[in-house]
mmCIF file of C-alpha atoms and ligand atoms in Angstrom:
data_model
loop_
_atom_site.group_PDB
_atom_site.id
_atom_site.type_symbol
_atom_site.label_atom_id
_atom_site.label_comp_id
_atom_site.label_asym_id
_atom_site.label_seq_id
_atom_site.Cartn_x
_atom_site.Cartn_y
_atom_site.Cartn_z
ATOM 1 C CA MET A 241 56.408 94.095 -0.879
ATOM 2 C CA SER A 242 54.286 93.533 2.205
ATOM 3 C CA GLY A 243 51.007 93.106 0.330
ATOM 4 C CA LEU A 244 49.452 95.589 2.722
ATOM 5 C CA LEU A 245 48.701 98.157 0.025
ATOM 6 C CA GLU A 246 46.628 95.527 -1.782
ATOM 7 C CA GLU A 247 44.777 94.935 1.449
ATOM 8 C CA TYR A 248 43.815 98.620 1.673
ATOM 9 C CA LEU A 249 42.914 98.546 -2.017
ATOM 10 C CA GLY A 250 40.482 95.742 -1.194
ATOM 11 C CA TRP A 251 38.507 97.864 1.296
ATOM 12 C CA ASP A 252 35.552 98.113 -1.085
ATOM 13 C CA SER A 253 34.986 94.358 -1.192
ATOM 14 C CA GLN A 254 35.650 94.078 2.528
ATOM 15 C CA LEU A 255 32.982 96.716 3.196
ATOM 16 C CA GLU A 256 30.546 95.067 0.813
ATOM 17 C CA ARG A 257 30.881 91.782 2.719
ATOM 18 C CA ALA A 258 30.625 93.565 6.065
ATOM 19 C CA LEU A 259 27.403 95.318 5.114
ATOM 20 C CA ARG A 260 25.827 91.841 5.039
ATOM 21 C CA LEU A 261 26.887 90.969 8.603
ATOM 22 C CA ASP A 262 24.249 89.985 11.126
ATOM 23 C CA VAL A 263 23.893 90.885 14.765
ATOM 24 C CA LEU A 264 23.846 87.665 16.763
ATOM 25 C CA GLY A 265 21.823 87.370 19.939
ATOM 26 C CA ALA A 266 20.228 90.781 19.441
ATOM 27 C CA THR A 267 17.753 91.998 21.974
ATOM 28 C CA TRP A 268 15.984 95.314 21.492
ATOM 29 C CA VAL A 269 17.351 97.802 24.001
ATOM 30 C CA GLY A 270 15.673 100.965 22.705
ATOM 31 C CA GLU A 271 15.973 104.103 24.839
ATOM 32 C CA VAL A 272 19.411 104.283 26.409
ATOM 33 C CA ARG A 273 20.788 106.774 28.925
ATOM 34 C CA GLY A 274 24.001 106.973 26.956
ATOM 35 C CA ILE A 275 26.393 104.993 24.796
ATOM 36 C CA ALA A 276 30.034 104.274 25.618
ATOM 37 C CA PHE A 277 32.422 102.622 23.164
ATOM 38 C CA ALA A 278 35.477 100.849 24.549
ATOM 39 C CA GLY A 279 38.447 99.829 22.428
ATOM 40 C CA MET A 280 42.090 100.505 21.685
ATOM 41 C CA GLY A 281 44.153 101.344 18.599
ATOM 42 C CA GLY A 282 42.684 100.329 15.254
ATOM 43 C CA SER A 283 39.528 99.107 17.004
ATOM 44 C CA GLY A 284 39.169 101.994 19.446
ATOM 45 C CA ILE A 285 39.190 104.551 16.655
ATOM 46 C CA ILE A 286 35.905 103.109 15.359
ATOM 47 C CA GLY A 287 34.277 104.206 18.622
ATOM 48 C CA ASP A 288 35.741 107.690 18.102
ATOM 49 C CA PHE A 289 34.273 107.962 14.606
ATOM 50 C CA VAL A 290 30.846 106.618 15.513
ATOM 51 C CA ALA A 291 30.616 108.608 18.752
ATOM 52 C CA ARG A 292 31.457 111.822 16.881
ATOM 53 C CA TYR A 293 28.700 111.010 14.374
ATOM 54 C CA LEU A 294 26.096 110.003 16.975
ATOM 55 C CA GLU A 295 26.720 113.077 19.128
ATOM 56 C CA ARG A 296 24.741 114.988 16.538
ATOM 57 C CA GLU A 297 22.016 112.397 16.096
ATOM 58 C CA LEU A 298 21.198 111.445 19.679
ATOM 59 C CA GLU A 299 20.186 113.536 22.669
ATOM 60 C CA VAL A 300 21.998 111.303 25.162
ATOM 61 C CA PRO A 301 25.744 111.367 25.875
ATOM 62 C CA VAL A 302 27.922 109.279 23.567
ATOM 63 C CA PHE A 303 31.670 108.864 23.964
ATOM 64 C CA SER A 304 34.621 106.641 23.282
ATOM 65 C CA VAL A 305 36.895 105.280 26.014
ATOM 66 C CA LYS A 306 40.442 104.112 25.401
ATOM 67 C CA SER A 307 41.273 102.693 28.767
ATOM 68 C CA HIS A 308 40.678 99.675 30.966
ATOM 69 C CA SER A 309 38.108 101.574 33.031
ATOM 70 C CA LEU A 310 34.883 103.411 32.178
ATOM 71 C CA PRO A 311 33.664 106.717 33.642
ATOM 72 C CA ARG A 312 31.495 106.221 36.738
ATOM 73 C CA CYS A 313 28.312 107.318 34.913
ATOM 74 C CA VAL A 314 28.325 104.204 32.701
ATOM 75 C CA GLY A 315 25.990 101.705 34.356
ATOM 76 C CA ARG A 316 22.339 100.649 34.252
ATOM 77 C CA GLY A 317 20.456 101.978 31.253
ATOM 78 C CA TRP A 318 23.668 102.628 29.289
ATOM 79 C CA LEU A 319 24.836 100.704 26.256
ATOM 80 C CA ALA A 320 28.526 99.760 26.437
ATOM 81 C CA VAL A 321 29.991 98.506 23.148
ATOM 82 C CA ALA A 322 33.351 96.727 23.282
ATOM 83 C CA VAL A 323 35.258 96.752 19.980
ATOM 84 C CA SER A 324 38.381 94.641 19.580
ATOM 85 C CA TYR A 325 39.442 93.061 16.317
ATOM 86 C CA SER A 326 41.482 90.330 18.014
ATOM 87 C CA GLY A 327 39.060 90.103 20.939
ATOM 88 C CA ASN A 328 42.044 89.748 23.246
ATOM 89 C CA THR A 329 43.023 93.321 24.061
ATOM 90 C CA PRO A 330 43.455 93.590 27.847
ATOM 91 C CA GLU A 331 42.046 97.110 28.296
ATOM 92 C CA THR A 332 38.955 96.356 26.171
ATOM 93 C CA LEU A 333 38.270 93.101 28.036
ATOM 94 C CA SER A 334 38.613 94.918 31.317
ATOM 95 C CA ALA A 335 36.217 97.730 30.275
ATOM 96 C CA PHE A 336 33.718 95.130 29.004
ATOM 97 C CA CYS A 337 33.802 93.268 32.314
ATOM 98 C CA GLU A 338 33.414 96.485 34.271
ATOM 99 C CA ALA A 339 30.333 97.454 32.209
ATOM 100 C CA ARG A 340 28.926 93.987 32.842
ATOM 101 C CA ARG A 341 29.449 94.279 36.601
ATOM 102 C CA ARG A 342 27.688 97.649 36.562
ATOM 103 C CA GLY A 343 24.636 96.236 34.785
ATOM 104 C CA ALA A 344 24.947 98.143 31.494
ATOM 105 C CA TRP A 345 23.485 96.786 28.261
ATOM 106 C CA LEU A 346 26.369 95.235 26.362
ATOM 107 C CA GLY A 347 27.407 94.783 22.760
ATOM 108 C CA VAL A 348 30.548 93.306 21.199
ATOM 109 C CA VAL A 349 32.230 93.655 17.812
ATOM 110 C CA ALA A 350 35.233 91.357 17.284
ATOM 111 C CA SER A 351 36.630 88.680 15.002
ATOM 112 C CA GLY A 352 37.088 86.153 17.802
ATOM 113 C CA GLY A 353 39.176 85.783 20.952
ATOM 114 C CA ARG A 354 38.215 85.970 24.601
ATOM 115 C CA LEU A 355 35.737 88.792 24.040
ATOM 116 C CA VAL A 356 33.636 86.634 21.744
ATOM 117 C CA GLU A 357 33.829 83.703 24.195
ATOM 118 C CA LEU A 358 32.557 85.944 26.994
ATOM 119 C CA ALA A 359 29.841 87.426 24.778
ATOM 120 C CA GLU A 360 28.645 84.007 23.625
ATOM 121 C CA ARG A 361 28.569 82.634 27.150
ATOM 122 C CA ALA A 362 26.526 85.562 28.457
ATOM 123 C CA GLU A 363 24.409 85.849 25.259
ATOM 124 C CA VAL A 364 25.579 89.383 24.675
ATOM 125 C CA PRO A 365 24.540 90.841 21.282
ATOM 126 C CA ARG A 366 27.550 90.640 19.014
ATOM 127 C CA VAL A 367 28.822 91.074 15.483
ATOM 128 C CA LEU A 368 31.545 88.670 14.392
ATOM 129 C CA VAL A 369 33.620 90.322 11.708
ATOM 130 C CA GLU A 370 35.792 88.393 9.239
ATOM 131 C CA ASP A 371 39.246 87.413 10.470
ATOM 132 C CA GLY A 372 42.582 87.393 8.659
ATOM 133 C CA HIS A 373 43.308 91.139 8.671
ATOM 134 C CA LEU A 374 45.501 93.359 10.784
ATOM 135 C CA PRO A 375 43.188 95.306 13.128
ATOM 136 C CA ARG A 376 43.932 98.599 11.369
ATOM 137 C CA THR A 377 43.133 97.190 7.940
ATOM 138 C CA ALA A 378 39.830 95.768 9.220
ATOM 139 C CA MET A 379 38.297 99.240 9.503
ATOM 140 C CA PRO A 380 35.475 98.632 6.958
ATOM 141 C CA SER A 381 34.407 95.480 8.822
ATOM 142 C CA LEU A 382 34.624 97.077 12.252
ATOM 143 C CA LEU A 383 32.809 100.235 11.171
ATOM 144 C CA ALA A 384 29.990 98.332 9.477
ATOM 145 C CA GLY A 385 29.810 95.929 12.443
ATOM 146 C CA VAL A 386 29.491 98.728 14.992
ATOM 147 C CA ALA A 387 26.921 100.535 12.845
ATOM 148 C CA LYS A 388 24.787 97.372 12.585
ATOM 149 C CA LEU A 389 25.011 96.673 16.292
ATOM 150 C CA VAL A 390 24.129 100.168 17.475
ATOM 151 C CA ASN A 391 21.340 100.569 14.910
ATOM 152 C CA GLU A 392 19.814 97.327 16.028
ATOM 153 C CA LEU A 393 20.174 97.864 19.764
ATOM 154 C CA ALA A 394 19.655 101.589 20.143
ATOM 155 C CA GLY A 395 17.572 102.420 17.067
ATOM 156 C CA SER A 396 20.129 104.791 15.523
ATOM 157 C CA ARG A 397 20.402 105.211 11.753
ATOM 158 C CA ILE A 398 24.100 104.998 11.069
ATOM 159 C CA ASP A 399 24.636 104.459 7.348
ATOM 160 C CA VAL A 400 28.037 103.472 6.026
ATOM 161 C CA GLY A 401 26.686 102.525 2.589
ATOM 162 C CA ARG A 402 27.882 105.747 0.956
ATOM 163 C CA GLY A 403 31.417 104.766 1.901
ATOM 164 C CA LEU A 404 31.125 101.890 -0.547
ATOM 165 C CA GLU A 405 30.377 104.258 -3.421
ATOM 166 C CA ALA A 406 33.448 106.332 -2.535
ATOM 167 C CA LEU A 407 35.743 103.297 -2.338
ATOM 168 C CA ARG A 408 34.323 101.868 -5.579
ATOM 169 C CA ASP A 409 34.157 104.877 -7.834
ATOM 170 C CA PRO A 410 37.060 104.487 -10.342
ATOM 171 C CA GLY A 411 37.762 108.241 -10.328
ATOM 172 C CA SER A 412 37.961 108.491 -6.561
ATOM 173 C CA ARG A 413 40.059 105.271 -6.391
ATOM 174 C CA GLU A 414 42.687 106.609 -8.778
ATOM 175 C CA GLY A 415 42.587 109.995 -7.030
ATOM 176 C CA ALA A 416 43.015 108.330 -3.626
ATOM 177 C CA LEU A 417 46.070 106.348 -4.684
ATOM 178 C CA GLU A 418 47.664 109.379 -6.320
ATOM 179 C CA LYS A 419 46.983 111.449 -3.196
ATOM 180 C CA ALA A 420 48.434 108.687 -0.981
ATOM 181 C CA ARG A 421 51.642 108.639 -3.038
ATOM 182 C CA GLY A 422 51.970 112.417 -2.854
ATOM 183 C CA MET A 423 51.374 112.476 0.917
ATOM 184 C CA ALA A 424 53.934 109.706 1.468
ATOM 185 C CA ARG A 425 56.591 111.583 -0.517
ATOM 186 C CA TYR A 426 55.791 114.769 1.401
ATOM 187 C CA MET A 427 55.986 113.098 4.833
ATOM 188 C CA HIS A 428 59.139 111.110 4.017
ATOM 189 C CA GLY A 429 62.044 112.278 6.168
ATOM 190 C CA GLY A 430 59.819 114.470 8.330
ATOM 191 C CA LEU A 431 57.398 114.440 11.234
ATOM 192 C CA PRO A 432 53.791 114.586 10.012
ATOM 193 C CA VAL A 433 51.575 117.055 11.905
ATOM 194 C CA PHE A 434 47.894 116.596 11.081
ATOM 195 C CA VAL A 435 46.025 119.892 11.536
ATOM 196 C CA VAL A 436 42.289 119.192 11.764
ATOM 197 C CA PRO A 437 38.988 120.859 12.615
ATOM 198 C CA GLU A 438 37.282 119.444 15.734
ATOM 199 C CA GLU A 439 34.905 117.147 13.824
ATOM 200 C CA LEU A 440 37.869 115.479 12.089
ATOM 201 C CA TYR A 441 39.896 114.945 15.254
ATOM 202 C CA PRO A 442 39.308 111.147 15.050
ATOM 203 C CA LEU A 443 40.583 111.183 11.471
ATOM 204 C CA GLY A 444 43.687 113.088 12.569
ATOM 205 C CA LEU A 445 44.269 110.457 15.243
ATOM 206 C CA ARG A 446 43.756 107.684 12.752
ATOM 207 C CA ALA A 447 46.210 109.235 10.265
ATOM 208 C CA LYS A 448 48.771 109.619 13.060
ATOM 209 C CA SER A 449 48.311 106.007 14.226
ATOM 210 C CA GLU A 450 48.730 104.755 10.668
ATOM 211 C CA VAL A 451 52.099 106.460 10.222
ATOM 212 C CA ASN A 452 53.084 105.201 13.700
ATOM 213 C CA GLU A 453 52.189 101.569 13.101
ATOM 214 C CA ASN A 454 52.792 101.082 9.396
ATOM 215 C CA ALA A 455 55.692 103.467 8.733
ATOM 216 C CA LYS A 456 57.208 103.464 12.260
ATOM 217 C CA VAL A 457 57.248 107.252 12.257
ATOM 218 C CA ALA A 458 56.209 109.670 15.026
ATOM 219 C CA GLY A 459 53.301 112.015 14.298
ATOM 220 C CA LYS A 460 51.222 114.708 15.945
ATOM 221 C CA VAL A 461 47.637 115.981 15.741
ATOM 222 C CA GLU A 462 46.693 119.643 16.225
ATOM 223 C CA VAL A 463 42.988 120.528 16.545
ATOM 224 C CA LEU A 464 41.083 123.660 15.627
ATOM 225 C CA PRO A 465 39.794 125.863 17.175
ATOM 226 C CA GLU A 466 42.187 125.149 20.073
ATOM 227 C CA TRP A 467 44.993 125.271 17.473
ATOM 228 C CA GLY A 468 44.428 129.011 17.176
ATOM 229 C CA HIS A 469 45.126 129.473 20.898
ATOM 230 C CA ASN A 470 48.512 127.755 21.193
ATOM 231 C CA ASP A 471 49.821 125.521 18.354
ATOM 232 C CA ILE A 472 49.589 128.416 15.899
ATOM 233 C CA VAL A 473 52.385 130.256 17.671
ATOM 234 C CA ALA A 474 54.791 127.356 17.183
ATOM 235 C CA TRP A 475 54.513 127.729 13.401
ATOM 236 C CA GLU A 476 55.764 131.321 13.485
ATOM 237 C CA GLY A 477 59.155 131.859 11.952
ATOM 238 C CA GLY A 478 58.592 129.696 8.893
ATOM 239 C CA PRO A 479 59.674 126.171 7.984
ATOM 240 C CA ARG A 480 62.229 124.635 10.297
ATOM 241 C CA GLY A 481 63.444 121.131 10.894
ATOM 242 C CA VAL A 482 61.325 118.158 10.144
ATOM 243 C CA LEU A 483 57.724 119.324 10.620
ATOM 244 C CA ARG A 484 55.377 118.394 7.749
ATOM 245 C CA PRO A 485 51.925 119.947 8.263
ATOM 246 C CA VAL A 486 49.016 118.116 6.640
ATOM 247 C CA VAL A 487 45.676 119.961 6.815
ATOM 248 C CA LEU A 488 42.590 117.726 6.751
ATOM 249 C CA ARG A 489 39.267 119.356 5.990
ATOM 250 C CA ARG A 490 35.758 118.595 4.835
ATOM 251 C CA GLY A 491 34.160 121.290 2.767
ATOM 252 C CA PRO A 492 34.789 124.999 3.012
ATOM 253 C CA ASP A 493 35.572 124.963 6.740
ATOM 254 C CA PRO A 494 36.548 128.587 7.464
ATOM 255 C CA LEU A 495 38.874 127.748 10.353
ATOM 256 C CA ALA A 496 40.696 125.023 8.431
ATOM 257 C CA GLY A 497 40.860 127.481 5.533
ATOM 258 C CA PHE A 498 42.415 130.078 7.824
ATOM 259 C CA ALA A 499 44.962 127.554 9.160
ATOM 260 C CA LEU A 500 45.952 126.641 5.628
ATOM 261 C CA ASP A 501 46.315 130.255 4.485
ATOM 262 C CA TYR A 502 48.186 131.251 7.613
ATOM 263 C CA LEU A 503 50.638 128.340 7.355
ATOM 264 C CA ARG A 504 51.301 129.354 3.743
ATOM 265 C CA GLU A 505 51.699 132.999 4.761
ATOM 266 C CA LEU A 506 54.320 131.895 7.280
ATOM 267 C CA GLY A 507 56.238 130.156 4.489
ATOM 268 C CA HIS A 508 55.152 126.549 5.109
ATOM 269 C CA ASP A 509 53.993 124.397 2.246
ATOM 270 C CA PRO A 510 51.260 122.254 3.830
ATOM 271 C CA GLU A 511 49.789 119.214 2.175
ATOM 272 C CA VAL A 512 45.964 119.262 2.078
ATOM 273 C CA LEU A 513 43.529 116.389 2.209
ATOM 274 C CA ASP A 514 40.132 117.765 1.234
ATOM 275 C CA LEU A 515 37.116 115.556 1.886
ATOM 276 C CA SER A 516 34.498 117.974 0.552
ATOM 277 C CA GLY A 517 31.118 116.741 -0.581
ATOM 278 C CA ARG A 518 31.142 113.582 1.517
ATOM 279 C CA ASP A 519 28.923 112.786 4.490
ATOM 280 C CA TYR A 520 30.713 112.358 7.798
ATOM 281 C CA LEU A 521 31.287 108.594 7.909
ATOM 282 C CA GLU A 522 32.014 108.455 4.195
ATOM 283 C CA ALA A 523 34.590 111.240 4.648
ATOM 284 C CA VAL A 524 36.369 109.555 7.562
ATOM 285 C CA LEU A 525 36.381 106.171 5.837
ATOM 286 C CA TYR A 526 37.731 107.652 2.613
ATOM 287 C CA GLY A 527 40.238 109.811 4.505
ATOM 288 C CA SER A 528 41.382 106.794 6.554
ATOM 289 C CA TRP A 529 41.823 104.854 3.338
ATOM 290 C CA ILE A 530 44.117 107.496 1.852
ATOM 291 C CA ALA A 531 45.989 107.894 5.153
ATOM 292 C CA GLY A 532 46.422 104.111 5.434
ATOM 293 C CA MET A 533 47.734 103.741 1.888
ATOM 294 C CA SER A 534 50.095 106.700 2.283
ATOM 295 C CA SER A 535 51.498 105.189 5.502
ATOM 296 C CA VAL A 536 52.201 101.896 3.694
ATOM 297 C CA ILE A 537 53.893 103.729 0.815
ATOM 298 C CA LEU A 538 55.890 105.702 3.400
ATOM 299 C CA ALA A 539 56.929 102.394 5.012
ATOM 300 C CA GLU A 540 58.169 101.225 1.599
ATOM 301 C CA LEU A 541 60.110 104.463 1.075
ATOM 302 C CA ARG A 542 61.677 103.945 4.514
ATOM 303 C CA GLY A 543 62.387 100.265 3.919
ATOM 304 C CA VAL A 544 60.401 99.032 6.934
ATOM 305 C CA ASP A 545 57.806 96.265 7.167
ATOM 306 C CA PRO A 546 54.377 97.885 7.692
ATOM 307 C CA ARG A 547 52.879 94.695 9.098
ATOM 308 C CA LEU A 548 55.154 94.345 12.117
ATOM 309 C CA THR A 549 54.299 96.106 15.375
ATOM 310 C CA LYS A 550 56.582 94.255 17.765
ATOM 311 C CA SER A 551 56.560 97.016 20.403
ATOM 312 C CA ILE A 552 52.775 96.675 20.750
ATOM 313 C CA GLU A 553 53.255 92.969 21.544
ATOM 314 C CA ARG A 554 55.811 93.908 24.194
ATOM 315 C CA TYR A 555 53.403 96.452 25.735
ATOM 316 C CA ARG A 556 50.480 94.003 25.607
ATOM 317 C CA SER A 557 52.312 91.446 27.724
ATOM 318 C CA VAL A 558 52.812 94.098 30.425
ATOM 319 C CA ALA A 559 49.165 95.260 30.239
ATOM 320 C CA ARG A 560 47.972 91.642 30.444
ATOM 321 C CA LYS A 561 49.968 91.085 33.630
ATOM 322 C CA LEU A 562 48.746 94.330 35.180
ATOM 323 C CA LEU A 563 45.079 93.831 34.339
ATOM 324 C CA GLY A 564 44.950 90.054 34.928
ATOM 325 C CA THR A 565 41.832 88.116 33.980
ATOM 326 C CA PRO A 566 39.065 90.698 34.192
ATOM 327 C CA CYS A 567 36.026 88.334 34.254
HETATM 328 O O1 PA5 B 717 46.078 98.301 14.471
HETATM 329 C C1 PA5 B 717 46.650 97.640 15.343
HETATM 330 O O2 PA5 B 717 47.273 96.604 15.085
HETATM 331 C C2 PA5 B 717 46.545 98.054 16.800
HETATM 332 O O3 PA5 B 717 46.328 99.424 16.904
HETATM 333 C C3 PA5 B 717 45.416 97.267 17.471
HETATM 334 O O4 PA5 B 717 44.200 97.675 16.930
HETATM 335 C C4 PA5 B 717 45.420 97.489 19.005
HETATM 336 O O5 PA5 B 717 46.589 96.939 19.571
HETATM 337 C C5 PA5 B 717 44.203 96.853 19.662
HETATM 338 O O6 PA5 B 717 44.048 95.516 19.252
HETATM 339 P P1 PA5 B 717 42.611 95.002 18.795
HETATM 340 O O7 PA5 B 717 42.225 95.872 17.647
HETATM 341 O O8 PA5 B 717 42.810 93.588 18.409
HETATM 342 O O9 PA5 B 717 41.717 95.163 19.972
#
């Protein structure tokens, strides 16, 4: 046993602690021209979730960047938030330094590492999250940390408090674990394909990354409505090979409902993860929790260690050499 399932099961207490985090070195920024989040993997996905949420709250552009370089528009008047659990991810450090050179307002969420050193030295507003987790299991801390930072600097009202109720409620806890077991059994021996409506694209990505990293299994994400213009055709002809469609939806989404019915009509037997009745960030946190637990159970079924990601270490050493010391 890797102990990783217990770590996911402890997300409620992790979130409770994280909701008490402080923003260090905060300076009021106020009106911004836009917000860019920079990060990779289990840290980068937090930017995806929060950007998708803020797109509907703010009138300025908000996006997430998973690269060493930011779009040209990010500069003075923008808020650039670098998120890296380890604080040592080469692409995130590079994007942070680029935003600094361009005169953007900066913010950092990390547990330590070079990013925190740079932020402390330049008195950049920062949230230091608790250490000791794998980046992907630190989602409650990273999400609460980013919410605190952006609320304080840009005056948004991101609330992750409802997530705590979902993770705590005994009924939803038991349901989540049962669902995770069922999903793991369904995905075992196959290639999971997460079919998602646009708003849940980040959750699809997260679910895919979890099976990649924890279970060492390939995965795919297909997004509606674009799904209806190409992917849909590939499902014709009924079940073949290893594909295991998993439809993620929140509420009675008519397009996700159509995808589900159509897959069934074609003879597939998709798994469904329904996040009805939850607000956006609560839904993606709860959905990520189930996806994370199912990927760990899948790792156990496959007899692999969910903690190890040795190929990422190999890639990182190449990226470090290529990107050098960014600032
Ligand atoms: O979950 C993981 O371990 C990875 O996806 C990492 O998040 C990724 O390599 C980036 O590292 P960090 O989150 O420390 O910036």
